[in-house]
CSV table of C-alpha atoms in Angstrom, one decimal:
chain,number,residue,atom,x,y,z
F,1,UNK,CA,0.0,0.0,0.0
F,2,UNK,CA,1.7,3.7,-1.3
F,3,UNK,CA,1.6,6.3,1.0
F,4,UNK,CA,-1.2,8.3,0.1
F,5,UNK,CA,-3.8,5.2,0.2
F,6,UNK,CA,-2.6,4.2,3.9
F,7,UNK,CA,-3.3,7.9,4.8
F,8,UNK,CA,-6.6,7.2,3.0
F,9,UNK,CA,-7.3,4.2,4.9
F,10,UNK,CA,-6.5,6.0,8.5
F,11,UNK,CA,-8.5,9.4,8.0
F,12,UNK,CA,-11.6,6.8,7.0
F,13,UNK,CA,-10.7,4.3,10.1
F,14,UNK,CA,-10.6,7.2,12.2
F,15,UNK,CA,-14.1,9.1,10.4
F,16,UNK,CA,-15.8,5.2,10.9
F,17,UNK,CA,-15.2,4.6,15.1
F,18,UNK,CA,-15.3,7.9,16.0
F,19,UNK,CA,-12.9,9.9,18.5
F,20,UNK,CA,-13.4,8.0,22.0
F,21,UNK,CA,-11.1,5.5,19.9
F,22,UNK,CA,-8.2,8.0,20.3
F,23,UNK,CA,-8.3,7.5,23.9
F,24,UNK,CA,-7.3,4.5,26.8
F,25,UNK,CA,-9.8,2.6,26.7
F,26,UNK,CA,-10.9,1.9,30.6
F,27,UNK,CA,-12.3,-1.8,30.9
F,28,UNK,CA,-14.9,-2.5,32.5
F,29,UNK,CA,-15.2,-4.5,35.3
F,30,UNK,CA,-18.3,-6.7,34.1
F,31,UNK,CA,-20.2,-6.8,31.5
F,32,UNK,CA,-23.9,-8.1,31.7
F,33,UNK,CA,-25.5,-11.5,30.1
F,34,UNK,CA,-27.5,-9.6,26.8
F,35,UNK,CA,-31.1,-8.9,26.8
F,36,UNK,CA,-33.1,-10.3,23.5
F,37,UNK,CA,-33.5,-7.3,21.7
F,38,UNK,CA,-32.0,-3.8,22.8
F,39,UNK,CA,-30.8,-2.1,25.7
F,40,UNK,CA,-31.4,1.5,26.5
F,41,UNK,CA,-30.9,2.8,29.7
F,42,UNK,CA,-30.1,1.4,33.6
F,43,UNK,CA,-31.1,2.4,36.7
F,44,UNK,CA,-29.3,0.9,40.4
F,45,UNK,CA,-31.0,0.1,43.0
F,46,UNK,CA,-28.8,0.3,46.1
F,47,UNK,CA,-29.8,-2.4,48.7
F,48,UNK,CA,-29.9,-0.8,52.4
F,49,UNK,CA,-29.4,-3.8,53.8
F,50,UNK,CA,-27.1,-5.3,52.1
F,51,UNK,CA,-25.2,-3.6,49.3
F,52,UNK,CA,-23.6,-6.1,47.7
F,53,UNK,CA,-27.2,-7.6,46.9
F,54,UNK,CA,-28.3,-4.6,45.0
F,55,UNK,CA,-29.9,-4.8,41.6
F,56,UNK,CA,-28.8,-2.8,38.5
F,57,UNK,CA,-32.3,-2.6,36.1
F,58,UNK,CA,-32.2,-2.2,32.2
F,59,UNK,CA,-34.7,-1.5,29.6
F,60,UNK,CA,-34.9,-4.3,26.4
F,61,UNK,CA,-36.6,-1.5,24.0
F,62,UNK,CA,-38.8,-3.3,21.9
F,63,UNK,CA,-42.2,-4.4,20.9
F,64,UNK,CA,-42.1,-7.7,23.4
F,65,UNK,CA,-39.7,-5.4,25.9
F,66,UNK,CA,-39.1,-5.3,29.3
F,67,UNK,CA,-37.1,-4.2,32.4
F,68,UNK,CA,-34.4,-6.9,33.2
F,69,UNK,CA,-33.1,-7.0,36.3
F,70,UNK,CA,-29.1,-8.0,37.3
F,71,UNK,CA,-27.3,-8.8,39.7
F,72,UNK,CA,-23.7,-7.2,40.7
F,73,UNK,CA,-22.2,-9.8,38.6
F,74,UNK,CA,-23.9,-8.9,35.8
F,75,UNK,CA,-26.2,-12.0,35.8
F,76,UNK,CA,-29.9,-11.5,35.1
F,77,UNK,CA,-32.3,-11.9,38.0
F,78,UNK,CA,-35.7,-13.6,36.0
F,79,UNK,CA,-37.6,-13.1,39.1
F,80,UNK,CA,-36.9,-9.5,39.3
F,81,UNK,CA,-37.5,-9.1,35.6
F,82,UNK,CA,-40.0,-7.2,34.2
F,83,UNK,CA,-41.3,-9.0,30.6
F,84,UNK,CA,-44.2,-8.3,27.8
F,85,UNK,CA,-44.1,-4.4,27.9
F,86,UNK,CA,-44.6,-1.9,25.0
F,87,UNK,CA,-41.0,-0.3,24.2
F,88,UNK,CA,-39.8,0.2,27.2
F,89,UNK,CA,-37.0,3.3,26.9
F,90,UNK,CA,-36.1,4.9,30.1
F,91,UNK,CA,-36.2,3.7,33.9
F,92,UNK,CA,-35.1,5.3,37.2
F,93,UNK,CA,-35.4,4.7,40.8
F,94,UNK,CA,-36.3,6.5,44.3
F,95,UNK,CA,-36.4,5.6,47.5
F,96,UNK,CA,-38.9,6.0,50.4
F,97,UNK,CA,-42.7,6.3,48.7
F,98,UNK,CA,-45.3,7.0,51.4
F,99,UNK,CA,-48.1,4.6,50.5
F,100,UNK,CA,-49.8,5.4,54.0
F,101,UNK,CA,-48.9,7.1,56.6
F,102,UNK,CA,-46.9,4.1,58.4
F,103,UNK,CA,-46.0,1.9,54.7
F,104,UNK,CA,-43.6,3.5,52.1
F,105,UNK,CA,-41.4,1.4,49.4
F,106,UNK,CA,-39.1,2.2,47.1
F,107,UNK,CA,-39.7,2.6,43.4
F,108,UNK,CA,-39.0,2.1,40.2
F,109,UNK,CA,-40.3,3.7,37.0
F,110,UNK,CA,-39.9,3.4,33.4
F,111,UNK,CA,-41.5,5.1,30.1
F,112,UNK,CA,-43.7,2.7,27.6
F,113,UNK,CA,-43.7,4.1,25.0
F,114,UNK,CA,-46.4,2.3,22.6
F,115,UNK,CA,-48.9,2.9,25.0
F,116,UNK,CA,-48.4,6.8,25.9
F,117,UNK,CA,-47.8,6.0,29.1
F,118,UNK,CA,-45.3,5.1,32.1
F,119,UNK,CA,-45.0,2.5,34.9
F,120,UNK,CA,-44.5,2.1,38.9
F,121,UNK,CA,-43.6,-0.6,40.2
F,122,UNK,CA,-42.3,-1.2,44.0
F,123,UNK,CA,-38.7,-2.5,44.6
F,124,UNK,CA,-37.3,-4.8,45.4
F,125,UNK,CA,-40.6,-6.9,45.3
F,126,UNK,CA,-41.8,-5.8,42.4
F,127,UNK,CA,-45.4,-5.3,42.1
F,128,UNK,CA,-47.2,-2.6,40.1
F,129,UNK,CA,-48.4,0.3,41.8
F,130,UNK,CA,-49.7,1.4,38.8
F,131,UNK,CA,-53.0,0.1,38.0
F,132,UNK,CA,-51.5,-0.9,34.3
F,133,UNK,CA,-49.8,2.2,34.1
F,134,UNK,CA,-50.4,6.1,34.0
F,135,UNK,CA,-50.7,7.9,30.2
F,136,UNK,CA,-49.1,10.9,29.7
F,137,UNK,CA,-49.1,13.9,26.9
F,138,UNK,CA,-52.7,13.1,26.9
F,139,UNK,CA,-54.8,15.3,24.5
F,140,UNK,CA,-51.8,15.8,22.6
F,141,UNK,CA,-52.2,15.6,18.4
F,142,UNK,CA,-49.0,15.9,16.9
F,143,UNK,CA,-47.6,13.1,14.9
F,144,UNK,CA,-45.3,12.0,18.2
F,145,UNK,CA,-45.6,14.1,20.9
F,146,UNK,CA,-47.6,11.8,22.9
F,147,UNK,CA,-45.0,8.8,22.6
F,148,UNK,CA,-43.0,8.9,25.9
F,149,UNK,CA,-38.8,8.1,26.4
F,150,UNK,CA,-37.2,9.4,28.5
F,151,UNK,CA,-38.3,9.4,32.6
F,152,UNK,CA,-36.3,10.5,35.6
F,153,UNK,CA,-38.1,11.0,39.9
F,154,UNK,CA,-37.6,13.6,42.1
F,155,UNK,CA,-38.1,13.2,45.9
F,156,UNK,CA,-38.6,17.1,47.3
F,157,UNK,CA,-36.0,17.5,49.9
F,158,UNK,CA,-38.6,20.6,50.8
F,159,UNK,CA,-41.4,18.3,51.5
F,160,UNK,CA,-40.8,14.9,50.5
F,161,UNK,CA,-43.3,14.2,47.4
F,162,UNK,CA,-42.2,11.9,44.5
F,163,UNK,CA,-42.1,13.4,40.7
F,164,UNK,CA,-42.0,11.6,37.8
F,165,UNK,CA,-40.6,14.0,34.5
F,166,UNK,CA,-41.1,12.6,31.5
F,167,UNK,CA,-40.0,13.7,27.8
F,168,UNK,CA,-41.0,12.5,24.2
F,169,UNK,CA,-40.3,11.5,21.1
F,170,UNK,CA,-41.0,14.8,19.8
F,171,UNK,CA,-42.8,18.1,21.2
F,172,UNK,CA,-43.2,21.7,20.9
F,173,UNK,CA,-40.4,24.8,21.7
F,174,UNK,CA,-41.5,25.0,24.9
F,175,UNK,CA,-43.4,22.7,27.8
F,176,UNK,CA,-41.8,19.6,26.1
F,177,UNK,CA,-41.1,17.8,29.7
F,178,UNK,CA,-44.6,16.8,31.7
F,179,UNK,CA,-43.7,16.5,35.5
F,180,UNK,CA,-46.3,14.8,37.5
F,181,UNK,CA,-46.7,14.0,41.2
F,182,UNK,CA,-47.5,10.4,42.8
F,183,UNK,CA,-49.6,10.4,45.6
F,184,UNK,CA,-51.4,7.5,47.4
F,185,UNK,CA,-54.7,7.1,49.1
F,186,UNK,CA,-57.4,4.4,49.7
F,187,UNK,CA,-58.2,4.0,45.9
F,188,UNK,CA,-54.5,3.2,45.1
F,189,UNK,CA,-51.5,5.7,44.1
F,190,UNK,CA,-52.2,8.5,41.1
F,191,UNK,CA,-50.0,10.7,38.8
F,192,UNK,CA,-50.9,14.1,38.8
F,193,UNK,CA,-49.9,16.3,36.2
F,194,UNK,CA,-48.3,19.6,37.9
F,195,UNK,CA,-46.2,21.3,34.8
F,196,UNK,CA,-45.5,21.5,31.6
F,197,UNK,CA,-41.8,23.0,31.1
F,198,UNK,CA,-38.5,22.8,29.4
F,199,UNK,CA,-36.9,24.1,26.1
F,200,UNK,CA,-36.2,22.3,22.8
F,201,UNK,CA,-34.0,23.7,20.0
F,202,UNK,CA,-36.5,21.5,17.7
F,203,UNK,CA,-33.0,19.8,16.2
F,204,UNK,CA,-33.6,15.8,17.5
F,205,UNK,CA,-35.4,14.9,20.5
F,206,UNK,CA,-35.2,14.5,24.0
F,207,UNK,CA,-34.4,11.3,25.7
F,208,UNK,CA,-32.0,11.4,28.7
F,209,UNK,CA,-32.9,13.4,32.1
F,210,UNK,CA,-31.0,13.1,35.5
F,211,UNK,CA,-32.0,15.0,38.6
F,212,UNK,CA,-29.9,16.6,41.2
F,213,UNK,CA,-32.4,15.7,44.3
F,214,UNK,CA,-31.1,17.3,47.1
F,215,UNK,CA,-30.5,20.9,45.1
F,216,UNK,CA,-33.4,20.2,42.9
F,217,UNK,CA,-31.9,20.4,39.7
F,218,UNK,CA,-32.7,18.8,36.5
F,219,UNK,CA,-30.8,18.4,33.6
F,220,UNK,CA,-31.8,16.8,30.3
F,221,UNK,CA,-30.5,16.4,26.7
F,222,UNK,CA,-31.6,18.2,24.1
F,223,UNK,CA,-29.7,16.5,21.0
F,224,UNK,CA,-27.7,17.9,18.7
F,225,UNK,CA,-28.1,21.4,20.8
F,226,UNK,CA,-26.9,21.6,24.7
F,227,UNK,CA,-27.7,19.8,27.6
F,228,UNK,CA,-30.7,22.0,29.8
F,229,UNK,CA,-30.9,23.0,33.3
F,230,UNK,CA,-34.1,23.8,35.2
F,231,UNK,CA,-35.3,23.9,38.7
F,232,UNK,CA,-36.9,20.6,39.5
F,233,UNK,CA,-38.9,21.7,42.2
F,234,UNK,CA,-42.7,22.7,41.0
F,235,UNK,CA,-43.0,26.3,43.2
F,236,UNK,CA,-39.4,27.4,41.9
F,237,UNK,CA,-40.6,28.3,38.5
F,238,UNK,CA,-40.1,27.4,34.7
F,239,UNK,CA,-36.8,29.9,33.8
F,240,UNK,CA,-34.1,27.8,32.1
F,241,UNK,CA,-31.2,28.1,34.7
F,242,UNK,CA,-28.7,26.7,32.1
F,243,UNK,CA,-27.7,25.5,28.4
F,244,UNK,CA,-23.9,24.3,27.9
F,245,UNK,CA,-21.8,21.7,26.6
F,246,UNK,CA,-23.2,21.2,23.0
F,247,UNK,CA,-19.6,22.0,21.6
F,248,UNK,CA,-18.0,18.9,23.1
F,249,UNK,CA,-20.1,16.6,21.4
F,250,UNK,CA,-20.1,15.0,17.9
F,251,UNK,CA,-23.2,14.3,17.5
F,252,UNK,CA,-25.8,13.2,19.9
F,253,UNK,CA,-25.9,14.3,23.8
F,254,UNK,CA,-27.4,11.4,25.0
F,255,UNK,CA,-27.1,9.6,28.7
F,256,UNK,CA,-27.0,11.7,32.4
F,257,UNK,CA,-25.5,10.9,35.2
F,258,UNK,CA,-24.8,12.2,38.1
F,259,UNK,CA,-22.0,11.6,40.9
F,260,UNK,CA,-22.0,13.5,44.3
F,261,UNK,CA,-19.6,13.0,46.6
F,262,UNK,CA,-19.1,14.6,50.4
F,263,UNK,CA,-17.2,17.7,48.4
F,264,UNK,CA,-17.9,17.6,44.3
F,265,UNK,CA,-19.9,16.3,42.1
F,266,UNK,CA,-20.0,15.5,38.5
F,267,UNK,CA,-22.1,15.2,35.4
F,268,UNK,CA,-21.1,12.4,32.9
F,269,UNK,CA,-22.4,12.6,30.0
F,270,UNK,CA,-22.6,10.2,26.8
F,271,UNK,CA,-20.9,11.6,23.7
F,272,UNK,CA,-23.1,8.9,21.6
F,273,UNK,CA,-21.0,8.8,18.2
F,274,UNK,CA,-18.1,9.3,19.6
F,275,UNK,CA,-18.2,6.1,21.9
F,276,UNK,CA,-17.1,8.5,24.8
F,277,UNK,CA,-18.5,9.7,27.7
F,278,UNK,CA,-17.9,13.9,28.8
F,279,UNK,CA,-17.4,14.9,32.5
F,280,UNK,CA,-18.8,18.3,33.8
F,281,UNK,CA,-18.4,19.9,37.3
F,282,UNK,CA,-22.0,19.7,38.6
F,283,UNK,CA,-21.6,23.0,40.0
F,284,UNK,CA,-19.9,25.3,37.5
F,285,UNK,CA,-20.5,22.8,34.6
F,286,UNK,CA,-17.4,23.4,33.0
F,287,UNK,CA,-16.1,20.7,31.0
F,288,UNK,CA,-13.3,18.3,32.9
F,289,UNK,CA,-12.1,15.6,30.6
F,290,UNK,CA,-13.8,12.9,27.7
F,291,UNK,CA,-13.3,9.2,28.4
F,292,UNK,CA,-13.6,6.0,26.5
F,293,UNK,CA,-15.3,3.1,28.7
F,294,UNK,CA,-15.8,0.3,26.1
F,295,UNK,CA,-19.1,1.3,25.4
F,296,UNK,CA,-20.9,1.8,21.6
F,297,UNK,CA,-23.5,3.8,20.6
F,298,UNK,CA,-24.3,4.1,24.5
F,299,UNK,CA,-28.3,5.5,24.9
F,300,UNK,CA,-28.4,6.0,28.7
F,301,UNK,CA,-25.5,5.3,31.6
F,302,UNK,CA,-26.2,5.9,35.7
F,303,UNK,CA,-23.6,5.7,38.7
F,304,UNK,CA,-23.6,5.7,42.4
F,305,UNK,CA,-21.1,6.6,44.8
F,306,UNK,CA,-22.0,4.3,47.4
F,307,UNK,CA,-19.9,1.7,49.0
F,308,UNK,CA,-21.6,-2.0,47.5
F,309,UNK,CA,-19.7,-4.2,48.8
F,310,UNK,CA,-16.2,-6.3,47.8
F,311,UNK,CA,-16.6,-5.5,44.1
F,312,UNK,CA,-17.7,-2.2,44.0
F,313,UNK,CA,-16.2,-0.5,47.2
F,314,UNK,CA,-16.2,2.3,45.4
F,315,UNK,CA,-19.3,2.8,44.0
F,316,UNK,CA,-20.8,1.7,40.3
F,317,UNK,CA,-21.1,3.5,37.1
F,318,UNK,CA,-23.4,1.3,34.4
F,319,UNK,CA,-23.4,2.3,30.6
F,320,UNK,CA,-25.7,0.6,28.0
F,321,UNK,CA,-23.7,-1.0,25.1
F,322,UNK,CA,-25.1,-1.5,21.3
F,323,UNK,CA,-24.5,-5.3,22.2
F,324,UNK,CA,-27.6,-5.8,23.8
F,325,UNK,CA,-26.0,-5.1,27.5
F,326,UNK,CA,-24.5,-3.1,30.1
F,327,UNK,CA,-20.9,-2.5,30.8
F,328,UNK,CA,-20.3,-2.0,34.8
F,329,UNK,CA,-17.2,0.3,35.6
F,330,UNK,CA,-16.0,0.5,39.6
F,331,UNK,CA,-16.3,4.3,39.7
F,332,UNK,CA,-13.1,4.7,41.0
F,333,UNK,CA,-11.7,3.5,37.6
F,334,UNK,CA,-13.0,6.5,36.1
F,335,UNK,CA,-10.7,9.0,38.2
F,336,UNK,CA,-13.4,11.7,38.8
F,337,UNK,CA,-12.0,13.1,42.1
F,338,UNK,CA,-8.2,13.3,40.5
């Protein structure tokens, strides 16, 4: 091969896998067993009792979805499996639901999309709270702005009431996010819609939200644009508080989470065709540093900081790969705090 074909060859190889290729890659620590269709997004579950048992879940977006639960070894847990739901895309999970005044559980809940609606279920039992689930965007008549994807709770540090945020497929410039409350009575728990907020440059969609619960912050991606800052709390209004970061990222903003420790927190951030992932200061959101985890194509990510156990003392950062599974990282691989 001349010359001037090998530098051919190596401005295409480079074009073809992107720029987190130019970077270590950092391997993961386990990688799950693969779902049967295609994984989206994960959400962890940290067991109080006993950390080491706690349960990492993952959407299978498809037709004959679900929500697959695994273990800390990356094994799936059929029991604690979700199956037969509608497209499942997004999933998240909270802690301490009041069902009455002396029972609360924790929760999980995830978007479906082909039925315009989204899903509670208690953890780590899981058994619907739902009633078959709770539609959203109703009333809405454009061509898919009634087809949920991404979802992300709030727990009010002010007074301690669950929110569910949800975003579309596609929507209008403004109001594109629906945040609704869950309460409970004696007829079951509800989902009341309380807002309708959030910018969208109208470029892609927006898929990925993450909430900062004890400063009641939400960020969420708007692709191709900048990733959005609001307040999350109802009574603190509907300004836009931030847009930033758009100019690190080839293409798609896609996955959000977030990483607090005692002192500092973080935002990482997928950089989708770049196979990368972008770290922000959670305060100041400046831009720290790009890393390349393994991952491709990766849709949605989530971490913890918190101790679970032998094989992840130092907390857990999961990232969906195009290979139908997640890639688990010890957090401490990724070097935040250095």
């Amino acid at each position: 091969m001349n010359k001037l074909k090998a530098n051919i060859v190596l401005v295409i190889t480079l074009v073809v896998v992107g720029c987190g290729s130019k970077l270590p890659e950092i391997i993961a620590t386990v990688v799950t067993e693969q779902t049967p269709h295609d994984t989206d997004d994960p959400a962890i579950w940290v067991n109080p009792d006993n950390p080491s048992e706690s349960i990492v879940f993952g959407t299978d977006k498809n037709t004959d979805g679900g929500v697959y639960a695994f273990d800390l070894n990356g094994k799936i847990i059929e029991s604690k499996s979700i199956k037969n739901i509608k497209r499942p895309n997004n999933v998240d999970v909270e802690y301490g639901f009041k069902l009455t005044d002396s029972t609360e559980t924790d929760i999980i809940a995830f978007s479906e999309r082909e039925r315009q609606q989204f899903r509670v279920f208690s953890v780590p039992d899981i058994q619907p709270l739902d009633n078959g689930g709770f539609k959203v965007f109703e009333g809405e008549t454009e061509l898919e702005h009634n087809l949920p994807m991404g979802i992300a709770l709030y727990k009010s540090p002010k007074t301690g009431s669950i929110y569910v945020i949800v975003g579309r497929k596609s929507g209008p410039k403004l109001g594109y996010l629906h945040q609704y409350e869950l309460v409970s009575d004696s007829l079951g728990v509800h989902a009341n819609l309380v807002r309708k907020f959030g910018a969208f440059s109208g470029k892609k969609e927006i898929e990925a939200i993450a909430i900062d619960n004890e400063n009641g912050i939400v960020y969420f991606s708007d692709e191709g644009h900048c990733i959005r800052k609001y307040y999350a709390e109802p009574s603190m209004g509907d300004e836009e508080i931030g847009c930033f970061g758009g100019e690190y990222f080839k293409e798609d903003i896609e996955g959000i989470a977030i990483a607090k420790y005692a002192d500092k927190g973080f935002l990482i951030v997928s950089n989708q065709q770049a196979h990368s992932f972008n770290i922000f200061d959670l305060e100041t959101n400046a831009f720290i540093k790009e890393l390349n985890l393994g991952t491709i194509e990766t849709d949605g990510c989530e971490v913890t900081t918190a101790d679970l156990g032998s094989q992840f003392p130092n907390g857990l950062f999961v990232s969906m790969n195009n290979d139908r599974n997640f890639y688990f990282h010890d957090l401490d691989l990724l070097k935040l705090t250095e």
